[in-house]
Coordinates of C-alpha atoms in Angstrom, one line a residue:
M1 CA 0.0 0.0 0.0
I2 CA 1.2 3.5 -0.8
D3 CA 0.1 6.8 0.7
I4 CA 1.3 10.4 0.1
L5 CA 1.3 13.6 2.0
P6 CA 2.4 16.8 0.1
K7 CA 3.4 20.1 1.7
I8 CA 5.4 23.2 1.1
H9 CA 8.7 22.7 2.8
D10 CA 10.0 26.2 2.3
R11 CA 9.5 29.1 -0.1
N12 CA 11.2 27.3 -3.0
T13 CA 10.8 23.6 -2.1
L14 CA 7.9 21.1 -2.3
E15 CA 7.9 18.0 -0.1
F16 CA 6.2 14.7 -0.8
K17 CA 6.2 12.2 2.1
V18 CA 5.5 8.9 0.4
G19 CA 4.8 5.8 2.6
Y20 CA 5.4 2.3 1.4
R21 CA 3.6 -0.2 3.6
A22 CA 4.2 -3.9 3.1
P23 CA 1.5 -6.2 4.5
D24 CA 2.3 -8.8 7.1
G25 CA 3.0 -12.3 5.8
T26 CA 4.8 -11.2 2.6
V27 CA 8.6 -11.5 2.0
Y28 CA 9.2 -9.2 -0.9
N29 CA 7.2 -6.3 -2.1
D30 CA 7.6 -4.1 -5.2
F31 CA 6.1 -0.6 -5.5
E32 CA 6.1 1.8 -8.4
M33 CA 5.6 5.6 -8.5
N34 CA 5.4 7.6 -11.7
T35 CA 5.2 11.4 -11.6
W36 CA 4.4 13.6 -14.5
I37 CA 5.1 17.4 -14.1
Y38 CA 3.5 19.7 -16.6
I39 CA 5.4 22.9 -16.9
P40 CA 4.3 26.1 -18.7
E41 CA 6.3 26.7 -21.9
T42 CA 7.1 30.3 -20.9
L43 CA 9.3 29.1 -18.1
D44 CA 11.8 27.8 -20.7
I45 CA 12.3 24.5 -18.9
N46 CA 13.0 21.9 -21.6
K47 CA 15.4 19.2 -22.7
H48 CA 17.8 21.9 -24.0
T49 CA 17.9 24.0 -20.9
Y50 CA 17.2 21.5 -18.0
F51 CA 19.3 18.3 -18.0
K52 CA 19.4 15.2 -15.8
E53 CA 22.1 16.7 -13.8
N54 CA 20.0 19.7 -13.0
F55 CA 17.1 17.5 -11.9
Y56 CA 19.1 15.4 -9.7
R57 CA 20.7 18.4 -8.2
D58 CA 17.3 19.9 -7.4
I59 CA 15.8 16.8 -5.9
L60 CA 16.7 15.3 -2.5
S61 CA 15.4 12.1 -1.0
Y62 CA 15.5 10.7 2.5
I63 CA 14.6 7.1 3.2
R64 CA 13.5 6.2 6.7
L65 CA 11.6 3.5 8.6
K66 CA 7.9 4.2 9.2
T67 CA 7.5 5.1 12.9
P68 CA 5.6 2.5 14.9
F69 CA 2.3 4.0 15.8
Y70 CA 0.7 4.0 19.3
P71 CA -2.3 6.1 20.3
L72 CA -1.4 8.8 22.8
N73 CA -3.5 7.3 25.6
E74 CA -1.8 3.9 25.1
L75 CA 1.7 5.5 25.0
A76 CA 1.0 7.2 28.3
S77 CA 0.7 3.8 30.0
T78 CA 3.4 2.0 31.8
Q79 CA 2.1 -1.2 30.2
C80 CA 2.9 -0.2 26.6
L81 CA 5.9 -1.8 24.7
P82 CA 7.9 1.5 24.2
Y83 CA 7.8 2.4 28.0
I84 CA 8.5 -1.2 29.0
R85 CA 11.6 -1.4 26.8
L86 CA 12.8 2.1 27.9
S87 CA 12.4 1.3 31.6
E88 CA 14.2 -2.1 31.1
V89 CA 17.3 -0.5 29.4
C90 CA 17.4 2.2 32.1
L91 CA 17.5 -0.5 34.7
N92 CA 20.1 -2.6 32.9
L93 CA 22.3 0.4 32.4
S94 CA 22.3 1.2 36.2
K95 CA 23.3 -2.4 36.9
H96 CA 25.7 -3.1 34.0
P97 CA 27.0 0.2 32.4
T98 CA 28.7 -1.6 29.5
E99 CA 29.0 -0.2 26.0
K100 CA 26.4 -2.6 24.7
E101 CA 23.8 -1.4 27.3
Q102 CA 24.7 2.2 26.7
K103 CA 23.9 1.8 22.9
S104 CA 20.6 0.0 23.7
Y105 CA 19.7 2.8 26.2
E106 CA 20.4 5.5 23.7
R107 CA 18.5 3.7 20.9
E108 CA 15.4 3.2 23.1
I109 CA 15.3 6.9 24.1
K110 CA 15.4 7.9 20.5
M111 CA 12.7 5.4 19.6
Y112 CA 10.4 6.4 22.5
A113 CA 10.7 10.1 21.5
S114 CA 10.1 9.4 17.8
I115 CA 7.0 7.4 18.6
F116 CA 5.8 10.2 20.9
K117 CA 6.1 12.8 18.1
S118 CA 4.1 10.5 15.6
S119 CA 1.6 9.7 18.3
I120 CA 0.8 13.3 19.4
R121 CA 0.7 14.6 15.8
D122 CA -1.8 11.9 14.6
T123 CA -3.9 12.0 17.8
I124 CA -4.4 15.8 17.8
R125 CA -4.9 15.9 14.0
S126 CA -7.6 13.2 14.4
V127 CA -9.3 15.0 17.4
L128 CA -9.4 18.4 15.6
S129 CA -11.1 16.8 12.6
E130 CA -14.1 16.0 14.8
N131 CA -16.9 18.4 15.7
G132 CA -18.7 19.6 18.8
E133 CA -18.7 17.5 22.0
V134 CA -16.6 14.8 20.4
R135 CA -13.8 17.3 19.6
L136 CA -14.0 18.8 23.1
T137 CA -13.8 15.4 24.8
G138 CA -10.9 14.3 22.5
C139 CA -8.9 17.4 23.3
R140 CA -9.4 16.9 27.1
D141 CA -8.4 13.2 26.8
A142 CA -5.3 14.2 24.8
L143 CA -4.2 16.8 27.4
H144 CA -4.8 14.3 30.2
S145 CA -2.7 11.6 28.5
L146 CA 0.0 14.2 27.9
T147 CA 0.1 15.1 31.7
H148 CA 0.3 11.4 32.6
L149 CA 3.0 10.7 30.1
F150 CA 5.1 13.5 31.5
T151 CA 4.7 12.1 34.9
I152 CA 5.8 8.5 34.1
I153 CA 8.8 9.6 32.0
R154 CA 10.1 12.0 34.5
S155 CA 9.5 9.5 37.3
L156 CA 11.7 7.2 35.4
R157 CA 14.4 9.9 35.1
A158 CA 14.2 10.5 38.9
E159 CA 14.7 6.7 39.5
M160 CA 17.9 6.8 37.3
E161 CA 19.2 9.7 39.4
E162 CA 18.5 7.7 42.6
R163 CA 20.6 4.9 41.1
H164 CA 23.5 7.4 40.5
T165 CA 23.5 6.8 36.7
M166 CA 26.5 8.5 35.0
T167 CA 26.0 12.1 34.2
E168 CA 27.0 11.5 30.6
M169 CA 24.2 8.8 30.3
M170 CA 21.7 11.2 31.9
Q171 CA 22.4 13.7 29.2
Y172 CA 21.0 11.3 26.6
F173 CA 17.8 11.0 28.6
N174 CA 17.6 14.8 28.8
Y175 CA 17.9 15.0 25.1
G176 CA 14.8 12.8 24.7
D177 CA 13.0 14.6 27.5
E178 CA 13.7 18.1 26.0
F179 CA 12.6 16.8 22.5
I180 CA 9.3 15.5 23.9
S181 CA 8.7 18.8 25.7
N182 CA 9.4 20.8 22.5
V183 CA 7.0 18.7 20.4
A184 CA 4.3 18.8 23.1
E185 CA 4.4 22.6 23.4
Q186 CA 4.3 22.9 19.6
H187 CA 1.2 20.7 19.2
I188 CA -0.7 22.1 22.2
S189 CA -0.2 25.6 20.8
R190 CA -1.5 24.4 17.4
M191 CA -4.5 22.9 19.2
A192 CA -5.2 26.1 21.1
T193 CA -4.8 28.2 17.9
F194 CA -7.2 26.0 16.0
M195 CA -9.8 25.9 18.7
K196 CA -9.7 29.7 19.3
T197 CA -10.2 30.3 15.6
H198 CA -12.7 27.5 14.6
D199 CA -14.4 26.6 17.9
P200 CA -14.3 29.6 20.3
Q201 CA -17.1 28.2 22.5
N202 CA -15.2 24.9 23.3
Y203 CA -11.9 26.8 23.4
E204 CA -13.2 28.7 26.5
L205 CA -14.0 25.4 28.2
L206 CA -10.5 24.1 27.3
L207 CA -8.5 27.3 28.1
S208 CA -7.8 26.4 31.8
D209 CA -6.5 22.9 31.0
I210 CA -4.4 24.3 28.1
C211 CA -2.9 27.1 30.3
R212 CA -2.2 24.7 33.2
I213 CA -0.2 22.2 31.1
L214 CA 1.7 25.0 29.1
D215 CA 2.6 26.9 32.3
S216 CA 3.6 23.8 34.1
E217 CA 5.8 22.7 31.1
H218 CA 7.4 26.2 30.9
E219 CA 8.3 26.1 34.6
Y220 CA 9.8 22.6 34.2
R221 CA 11.9 23.7 31.2
L222 CA 13.3 26.6 33.1
S223 CA 14.2 24.4 36.0
M224 CA 16.0 21.9 33.7
G225 CA 17.9 24.6 31.9
Y226 CA 16.2 23.8 28.6
L227 CA 16.1 26.6 25.9
C228 CA 12.7 28.4 25.8
V229 CA 11.1 30.6 23.1
E230 CA 11.1 34.2 24.2
E231 CA 8.7 36.8 22.7
N232 CA 11.2 39.6 22.2
A233 CA 14.5 37.6 22.2
A234 CA 17.6 39.7 21.2
D235 CA 18.7 36.9 18.8
N236 CA 15.2 36.3 17.4
N237 CA 15.3 32.8 19.0
T238 CA 18.0 31.8 16.6
E239 CA 19.7 29.6 19.3
F240 CA 16.5 27.9 20.1
V241 CA 15.6 27.1 16.5
Y242 CA 19.1 25.8 15.9
H243 CA 19.2 23.6 19.0
A244 CA 15.6 22.2 18.3
G245 CA 16.7 21.3 14.8
Q246 CA 19.8 19.5 16.1
L247 CA 17.6 17.6 18.7
K248 CA 15.2 16.6 15.9
K249 CA 18.0 15.2 13.7
Y250 CA 19.5 13.3 16.7
I251 CA 16.3 11.7 17.9
E252 CA 15.1 10.7 14.4
S253 CA 18.5 9.4 13.3
N254 CA 17.4 6.0 14.7
L255 CA 14.9 5.7 11.8
Y256 CA 16.8 7.0 8.8
L257 CA 18.3 4.3 6.6
P258 CA 21.7 4.8 5.0
T259 CA 21.7 4.5 1.2
H260 CA 24.4 3.8 -1.4
K261 CA 23.6 5.5 -4.7
R262 CA 25.3 4.4 -8.0
R263 CA 24.5 4.6 -11.7
N264 CA 22.1 2.0 -13.0
A265 CA 22.7 -0.4 -15.9
V266 CA 26.4 0.6 -16.4
F267 CA 27.3 -2.7 -18.1
L268 CA 24.5 -2.3 -20.6
E269 CA 25.4 1.3 -21.3
Q270 CA 29.0 0.2 -22.1
V271 CA 27.7 -2.5 -24.4
V272 CA 25.6 0.1 -26.3
F273 CA 28.6 2.4 -26.6
S274 CA 30.8 -0.5 -27.9
L275 CA 28.1 -1.3 -30.4
A276 CA 28.1 2.3 -31.6
A277 CA 31.8 2.2 -32.0
G278 CA 31.7 -1.1 -33.9
L279 CA 29.1 0.2 -36.3
S280 CA 31.1 3.3 -37.1
M281 CA 34.3 1.1 -37.5
V282 CA 32.4 -1.1 -40.0
F283 CA 31.6 2.0 -42.1
A284 CA 35.2 3.3 -42.1
T285 CA 36.6 -0.1 -42.9
V286 CA 34.2 -0.7 -45.8
I287 CA 35.0 2.6 -47.3
S288 CA 38.8 2.0 -46.9
F289 CA 38.7 -1.4 -48.5
A290 CA 36.5 -0.2 -51.4
F291 CA 38.8 2.8 -52.3
Q292 CA 41.9 0.5 -51.8
Q293 CA 40.6 -2.0 -54.3
T294 CA 39.8 0.7 -56.8
Y295 CA 42.7 3.1 -56.5
G296 CA 45.4 1.0 -54.7
N297 CA 47.6 1.9 -51.8
F298 CA 49.4 5.3 -51.4
T299 CA 47.2 7.2 -53.9
L300 CA 45.6 10.6 -53.4
P301 CA 42.0 9.3 -53.8
F302 CA 42.6 6.6 -51.2
F303 CA 44.1 9.1 -48.8
I304 CA 41.1 11.5 -49.2
A305 CA 38.7 8.6 -48.8
L306 CA 40.5 7.5 -45.6
V307 CA 40.3 11.0 -44.1
I308 CA 36.6 11.4 -45.0
S309 CA 35.7 7.8 -43.7
Y310 CA 37.3 8.6 -40.4
M311 CA 35.5 12.0 -40.2
F312 CA 32.1 10.2 -40.7
K313 CA 33.2 7.4 -38.4
D314 CA 33.3 9.7 -35.4
R315 CA 30.0 11.3 -36.3
I316 CA 28.3 7.9 -36.9
K317 CA 29.7 6.7 -33.5
E318 CA 28.2 9.7 -31.7
L319 CA 24.9 9.7 -33.5
V320 CA 24.4 5.9 -32.9
R321 CA 25.4 6.4 -29.2
I322 CA 22.8 9.2 -28.8
Y323 CA 20.2 7.2 -30.6
F324 CA 20.5 4.2 -28.4
A325 CA 20.9 6.3 -25.3
R326 CA 17.6 8.1 -25.9
R327 CA 15.8 4.9 -26.9
L328 CA 17.0 3.1 -23.7
S329 CA 16.6 6.1 -21.3
S330 CA 12.8 5.8 -21.2
R331 CA 13.0 2.1 -20.4
L332 CA 16.0 2.0 -18.0
F333 CA 16.5 3.8 -14.7
D334 CA 19.4 6.3 -14.2
Y335 CA 20.4 5.3 -10.6
K336 CA 20.0 2.4 -8.3
I337 CA 20.0 3.1 -4.5
A338 CA 20.7 0.2 -2.1
I339 CA 18.9 0.5 1.2
R340 CA 21.0 -0.9 4.0
V341 CA 21.2 -1.3 7.8
G342 CA 24.8 -2.1 8.5
E343 CA 25.7 -5.0 6.2
Q344 CA 22.0 -6.1 5.8
E345 CA 20.3 -4.9 2.6
V346 CA 16.6 -4.4 3.2
G347 CA 15.7 -3.2 -0.3
W348 CA 16.6 -1.0 -3.2
C349 CA 15.2 1.9 -5.1
K350 CA 15.6 2.9 -8.8
E351 CA 14.9 6.3 -10.2
G352 CA 14.8 7.7 -13.7
F353 CA 14.2 11.1 -15.3
D354 CA 13.0 12.1 -18.8
F355 CA 11.3 14.7 -20.9
L356 CA 8.3 13.3 -22.7
T357 CA 6.7 14.2 -26.0
P358 CA 2.9 14.3 -26.0
E359 CA 2.6 11.0 -28.0
K360 CA 4.6 9.2 -25.2
I361 CA 2.2 10.1 -22.5
S362 CA -0.6 7.6 -21.9
P363 CA -4.2 8.7 -22.8
L364 CA -5.3 8.2 -19.2
V365 CA -2.7 10.7 -17.9
R366 CA -3.5 13.2 -20.7
K367 CA -7.2 12.8 -19.7
M368 CA -6.3 13.5 -16.1
R369 CA -4.4 16.6 -17.0
N370 CA -7.7 17.9 -18.5
R371 CA -6.2 20.6 -20.7
H372 CA -9.1 21.9 -22.7
S373 CA -9.0 25.7 -22.4
P374 CA -9.3 27.3 -25.9
L375 CA -7.1 30.1 -24.6
V376 CA -4.2 27.7 -24.4
I377 CA -5.0 25.2 -27.2
G378 CA -6.0 27.9 -29.6
R379 CA -2.5 29.5 -29.3
G380 CA -0.9 26.0 -29.9
V381 CA 1.3 26.5 -26.9
E382 CA 2.6 23.1 -25.6
E383 CA 3.5 22.4 -22.1
Q384 CA 6.8 20.6 -21.3
V385 CA 6.4 17.3 -19.4
I386 CA 8.9 15.8 -17.0
Q387 CA 8.5 12.2 -16.0
Y388 CA 10.1 11.0 -12.8
R389 CA 10.0 7.3 -12.3
K390 CA 10.7 5.4 -9.1
R391 CA 10.6 1.7 -8.3
I392 CA 11.0 0.4 -4.7
H393 CA 11.8 -3.2 -3.7
L394 CA 11.5 -4.1 0.0
N395 CA 12.4 -7.2 1.9
R396 CA 9.6 -7.2 4.5
K397 CA 11.2 -10.1 6.4
A398 CA 14.5 -8.2 6.8
I399 CA 12.7 -5.0 7.9
S400 CA 10.7 -6.9 10.5
K401 CA 14.0 -8.2 12.0
L402 CA 15.4 -4.7 12.5
S403 CA 13.4 -3.9 15.6
P404 CA 11.1 -5.5 18.2
Y405 CA 8.6 -2.8 17.3
P406 CA 6.0 -3.4 14.5
L407 CA 7.7 -1.9 11.5
S408 CA 5.4 -2.0 8.5
G409 CA 7.6 -0.3 5.8
I410 CA 9.4 2.8 4.9
N411 CA 8.8 6.5 4.3
D412 CA 10.5 8.1 1.3
I413 CA 10.7 11.9 1.9
V414 CA 11.2 13.7 -1.5
R415 CA 12.1 17.4 -1.6
Y416 CA 12.0 19.2 -5.0
N417 CA 13.6 22.6 -5.2
L418 CA 11.8 24.8 -7.9
S419 CA 14.2 27.7 -7.9
E420 CA 15.2 26.9 -11.5
F421 CA 11.6 27.1 -12.5
M422 CA 11.3 30.7 -11.1
R423 CA 14.5 32.0 -12.8
K424 CA 12.7 33.4 -15.9
M425 CA 9.3 34.3 -14.4
D426 CA 7.9 37.8 -14.8
N427 CA 7.7 40.4 -12.0
P428 CA 5.2 39.1 -9.4
N429 CA 3.5 42.5 -8.9
V430 CA 1.5 43.7 -11.9
P431 CA 0.2 47.4 -11.8
L432 CA -3.6 47.5 -12.5
C433 CA -6.3 50.1 -12.7
A434 CA -9.5 49.6 -10.7
N435 CA -12.7 51.3 -11.9
K436 CA -14.7 52.7 -8.9
G437 CA -17.6 54.0 -11.1
D438 CA -18.8 57.5 -11.8
G439 CA -15.6 58.2 -13.6
Q440 CA -13.4 57.4 -10.6
F441 CA -10.5 55.0 -10.7
T442 CA -7.6 54.0 -8.6
T443 CA -4.4 52.1 -9.1
T444 CA -3.8 48.8 -7.5
E445 CA -1.6 45.7 -7.9
G446 CA -2.3 42.2 -9.0
K447 CA -0.1 39.1 -8.6
K448 CA 1.4 37.3 -11.5
V449 CA 1.4 33.5 -10.8
Y450 CA 2.1 30.3 -12.7
Y451 CA 0.8 26.8 -12.3
L452 CA 2.5 23.5 -12.4
N453 CA 0.3 20.4 -12.7
I454 CA 1.5 17.2 -11.1
I455 CA 0.0 13.8 -11.7
I456 CA 1.3 10.9 -9.6
Q457 CA 0.6 7.2 -10.4
F458 CA 1.1 4.5 -7.7
K459 CA 1.3 0.8 -8.5
Y460 CA 1.3 -2.0 -6.0
E461 CA 0.5 -5.6 -7.0
K462 CA -2.6 -5.2 -9.2
T463 CA -3.7 -1.9 -7.7
T464 CA -3.2 1.4 -9.6
R465 CA -4.1 4.8 -8.2
F466 CA -3.7 8.3 -9.4
R467 CA -3.4 11.7 -7.6
R468 CA -3.3 15.1 -9.2
Y469 CA -2.0 18.3 -7.7
R470 CA -1.7 21.9 -8.8
V471 CA 1.1 24.1 -7.5
C472 CA 0.7 27.9 -7.6
L473 CA 4.0 29.7 -7.6
S474 CA 5.6 33.1 -8.6
R475 CA 9.0 34.6 -8.6
K476 CA 8.6 35.1 -4.9
G477 CA 8.2 31.3 -4.3
I478 CA 5.6 28.7 -3.9
H479 CA 2.1 29.9 -2.7
T480 CA -0.1 26.8 -2.5
I481 CA -0.3 23.2 -3.5
N482 CA -3.8 21.8 -3.9
E483 CA -5.1 18.3 -4.7
L484 CA -7.6 18.3 -7.6

């Protein structure tokens, strides 16, 4: 099964979080994702100005394990697997502070904090999607679960201090504790902002609970020496943002999978180049033999024929090489990425990039693009189409062995920087004249925007699904991304 979550990562970058979930009971799973990006001709993005090297420079992909999911109320219990494992490694570290136990302890702290981040995000998102009394009850339950979770985690920390756990090891626990506190404050603030805007009546009923937990958490952070956000900070909270980013990378490093990227089908590529060289050599040799038989050796005609044949030989070699390369590029992938954990390979990913002509795009994709405006078709202006292909192969059995937690697959986080698309855009502000009536008018400004249409096809076993998105952007950056 494949799911996707698009968002604007920053002013110039789109992010697609693609989840590949392999069902239980399977050993190997193959997934396929094809993406067509329709680009306005006026942006001057085409096969002559935007090459494979540009595309792979602009795209960045992270592969990580899917975070095991536990509902927030379950995670706040001392009977759930994440807490049981964390408490066990804390106890073992106090008794046997070996290097092996230290690594297990650090790994479980990262895992618990990562699970918490996923749990509170999904729980609050689900709660806020409800209405009325159900939403109010869900918010109260979430806040109650958070309070209990803080209590059991910090009680565990106190127990470790009583056992005189090494200061260095306590620092790792503090990293996890501070990360949990950062994430909790962030999501509670989002809950409060949403309720205040969309449900003010229930917000008043929740306000005391929200203030209590935020105030309590703020006092705790100050007592622990954790960095806090300040309203009028002299450094604009630069230090907090940097430190929070470092914490996030540290905690989530447990889930990211190292990859090894190399060119795909190198042997076949060399065979094709050798074939091109062979065909050009056949031409040169035939010409040489023919003129030698006719004019003999060491004659001016034979010399001229030899020079001309070698001139054409180089051109034929290059033309045949380009022909085969273009014919094969749409069928082969550019790169193969091995997904490893240590020496264990748990899968691979292949990716390819091409510009497509309209006749090479399937009728179903053209229909989904739904480009029927006479304003565009009447001018005969064609869009440029990029196809980005990806194929994922997972060893479900190998993934399951990586952790005692229920790991169902991987997330592929793809970020695509569109700065190159904005390079030749017009000025984003257009002066306009607004008619106020009665002969009165005023000057105002309009915004000049462009639209990219993105169609994504997912294939898994016998299932095929499509998604279509429209991205609105200008020279100032990306404005919106909407699913159509």
